[in-house]
Each structure stands twice: as structure tokens, then as C-alpha cells.
Amino acid sequence: MKKDDTKLDHLFPTFKDARKRTKSEVENIEFELDPKYLNLGNGKKYLIQTYGCQANEADSEVMAGILERIGFTKASNPEDSDLIILNTCAIRENAENRIWGEIGRLSHYQKTNPNLIIGLAGCMPQEPDVVERILKKQHAVGLVFGTHNIHKLPEYIYDAYLSKERVIQVYSKEGEIIENLPKIRNHQFKAWVNIMYGCDEFCTYCIVPYTRGKERSRLPEDVILEVEELVKAGYQEVTLLGQNVNAYGKDFKELDYTLGDLLNDLDKTGISRIRFTTSHPRDLDLKTILAMKELKSVMPHLHLPVQSGSDEVLRRMNRRYTKEMYMEKVNLLKEHVKGISITTDIIVGFPNESDQDFEDTLDLVREAKFEGAYTFIYSKRKGTPAAIFEDDTPADVKKKRLLKLNELINAGFKEGNQRFLDEVVEVLVDGPSEKDEAVLAGYTPHNKLINFKGSKSLIGKIVKVKVTKALTWSLQGKLYSNEI
Ligand code: 5AD
Ligand code: SF4
């Protein structure tokens, strides 16, 4: 495509607009497809490459649903594709660098197929600098849209094909909640269910409140209906999604209804397993903890990102809790939800993190006995408050801290697995294991990966397995009973 062939309607997203939080109520509207788009994709093939968190996984299912609704079919490789969408993540710089490399690689396919459109979607296009770079340098990219306007994909594709111009449509601000979106789910018995969008926490290192807008909760009846339909279609497990699911319902004007209420109502749908992510320690309330305790469908595992064990670092991160407050929540969880497994996220090398701050994090990890964690070196994100914080910690010190932390986390992972040795656990069977076709893999209620021998007819079922060996990253077992 040529440099100036660009349809520039909502060209530059701005963080200034994205940061605004208004009290105005969010409208819920139904997805409708203009019949003129119905056969737009006939004879054309698409690929979607998803990066980042579960919110992106869920968004990609919607993109696939919309594309198939307008006639596209799924391609098996880039050579076959007429449209390749990269659904991107902006949370760390290296995630973004991967995408720029991938665009370069995919652009070679345009030499043999000049009609191939490469689309950039997700969180990266919400950043002004990214849109600028695409305009100036990345001419292989023909379609750009953000997180707030996925439902408009048919219109953008229509414009891209008909006008042969580049289409760049990124809104700074979130809009309505769109219900009834078509979806092609990636899994046949486990499903993502969005319960809310956006984040109002504004942790100082994080770009998400700018890329995903203000917190908006879906209405309980819409979530319940979606889960009821999943149950009817044979689904066994749902994972409720939101950047901060513990804030679910806080934006309802007239309704007093929070995550704990939703868990109680979803339990009544008959779904076998409910998980939810991600939780913010400050907003995690007793009602939710009691729902985890009392409802058999709510799984005894919680991902509760702590980020740091130093009160000073937590303050500068704007996490709005102390190490002590975090530990109070952990202890409350352990007291009520017997045997709960807790995992977390930790950032090392936040600006000016001292040796003592880091030691405080290690102490907290020992005290909380995490059974797994995603650990990261802090990555500066332009436009976030922490990007201008002073930082005197050398990069190699940060790397050493990460290695040390990971050793401790891995030991916790292993201990978490070992406590199930010789026990009989319930397993939702996912499919053949990645390493060995003859072995089945699945997850226990505590979210432990387990491998065991069994017939493929068990895939999608919940069975009982006796744990025979505990490794660091997984369990091994023997089928105990086909039923629970
Ligand atoms: N640098 C490093 N890690 C980050 N995270 C979010 N923003 C950053 C950043 N700028 C991590 C946090 C969060 C997880 C999803 O990603 O730990 O919980
Ligand atoms: Fe980012 Fe904090 Fe919101 Fe999580 S809670 S998405 S870390 S701002």
C-alpha cells in the first residue's frame, strides 16, 4: 500500500482522553450485522494470532466469530490467508518488539499475495506512538483497530477491500457494552466469559487502564444467560474474565450486586467448574471468599497478584495495600477455603527498588507459600506515571533478582504439587498431553496440570485420578475412576 492511502477517521488515540473517567452510565447494546456485509468474506481466509492475556484470547474468539459470520473461513497457514490479524499486547516492551518482528516476517507473504491484508488489533494500537509508527514506517499494515471497536470489524473490512485504502480506526475512549457478539470458541468444554471490561486501578507501571478504558460490568442476566447456554452446549468449566473481577458490579447505579452474588447465581446454572481472574487484593471481599468456600463449583485456586512485598514499592506502584493487608487476605482465604492454592504476579526492578525492598518480596513469597507465579522485570511504559520515576538499579542487578525470585517460586510450585502425592484428585481432561499423544492431560480443581494414561473418550469429562508422582511443573497419575 502507498504511504498516503489511509482512511484517517479516528487517527490518534490519546492517553489524555483514555485516562478520563466519567460517571456516565454505559449502555448495553446488541450486536447487529448490516446485511450488506454478509458475504464480504466469501472465498476468503483469515488467521488470527493472539498475544498476551485472556482478555485478548476472548477478543480473538469474537473476531473469529464476526469474520465467519461475514463469510470468511479459517486459514491453516499465512500463505493461504487473505487477512491476518495480530491481536496484540502492550504490557511490556518485549511483547511489542515481538510484534514488530512478526509484521516484518508476515509482510513477505504480500509479495506472493498482494491482496493479503495484515491487521493490527488489541492493546498496541491504543498507544499513540504505535499508530504513528504504523503511519510513518509500517506500510505492510493495512488495517488497524483497537480494543473498543471490535464489533465494527465488518465495516472496516468493507472499507479496506472497497476503497483499497489503509483503515485506521482507534478510539481513545471505551463505548457501549456490546452483547450477543458472535464467537468461535477455541475450546469445546472450557470457556472464557467476560464479566467486565476495563480497569480503574491505575497502578503506576501499568498501561491497561489506558488501553482498555474504564471499568464496565456486564449485566448479571447477560452473564448468567451466556453460562446457561454454555451448560446446554456441554461446557464443563467457565473462567470469568476482567482486569479486576473483584470490582464487578461497582459501576451499577441501581443494583447492589457484586462478584460474590454472581458466583452464587452462576453455581445454580449447573456448570461444573467456575474460575475467575484477575483479582485485585484490595477489592477481594468476604462474600467472594465465602462463595469459594461454600460453592462446590467455584474452584479452590486464586490468582492474586501481589506485585511486591515492600510497602514502599507498593505505595509507589499505587497498589493501595501494604504487605500486611495482603497477608490478611491470604490468611482469610486459607482459613475459609481449606487447601486453597494461591498464585501471584510479581514485578522486580520497579524504579529504585532497593535490596531491602527485594528482600521484603522474598519474605512475602515465603510467608504466603505461593504455588506458582508469573514474574517480570519492570518494563517502562511511556505515558504511565512510573515512566518518569527515577531508577538507579542496574539492569544486571534486576536480572539477578529475577533469577533468585524464580528459584523460590519454583520451589513453591513443587511443594504445591507434592502435597497431592497419593491423593485422588478430580481432573477435567483437556486432551492428549503436549509431549506424548498416548498420555492425557488435564487440570485439577487447584489448577495443577496432571498427566495420566487413559482413553481419548475421556476428553472433556471430569474423572478421578490417583497422583503417583509430583514434579515441579506437573503431576503424574493413574486413572482411578471414570466418574466422580
Ligand atoms: N512491567 C512489568 N510487568 C508489568 N505488569 C503490568 N505492567 C507491567 C510493566 N510495566 C505485570 C503485572 C501484572 C501482569 C499482568 O503483568 O505483574 O499483574
Ligand atoms: Fe494494570 Fe493494576 Fe489494572 Fe491490573 S489492576 S490491569 S496491574 S492497572
XYZ file of N, CA and C and ligand atoms in Angstrom, residues 199 201-203 205-206 208-209 243 280 307 319, ligand 2:
44
model
N -10.251 -1.113 33.415
C -9.649 -1.089 34.754
C -9.531 0.359 35.230
N -7.908 1.014 38.252
C -6.937 0.993 39.349
C -5.764 1.954 39.136
N -5.329 2.099 37.912
C -4.187 2.978 37.608
C -2.960 2.668 38.454
N -2.538 1.422 38.466
C -1.230 1.096 39.037
C -0.217 1.873 38.193
N 2.680 1.538 37.004
C 3.501 0.923 35.951
C 2.674 0.451 34.767
N 1.339 0.452 34.901
C 0.517 -0.360 34.002
C -0.195 0.456 32.922
N -2.679 -0.822 31.058
C -4.020 -1.362 30.791
C -5.172 -0.353 30.967
N -5.172 0.473 32.036
C -6.287 1.422 32.164
C -6.389 2.381 30.972
N -10.137 -7.345 34.103
C -8.817 -6.924 34.597
C -8.806 -6.889 36.112
N -7.876 -8.291 42.322
C -7.065 -7.259 42.977
C -7.215 -7.462 44.490
N 2.561 -8.210 43.286
C 3.493 -7.293 42.611
C 4.783 -7.017 43.384
N -0.683 0.540 44.571
C -1.480 -0.684 44.736
C -2.504 -0.515 45.860
Fe -2.902 -2.979 35.450
Fe -3.213 -2.625 38.093
Fe -5.392 -2.655 36.443
Fe -4.026 -4.936 36.893
S -5.161 -3.725 38.452
S -4.750 -4.146 34.901
S -1.915 -4.215 37.086
S -3.741 -1.126 36.474
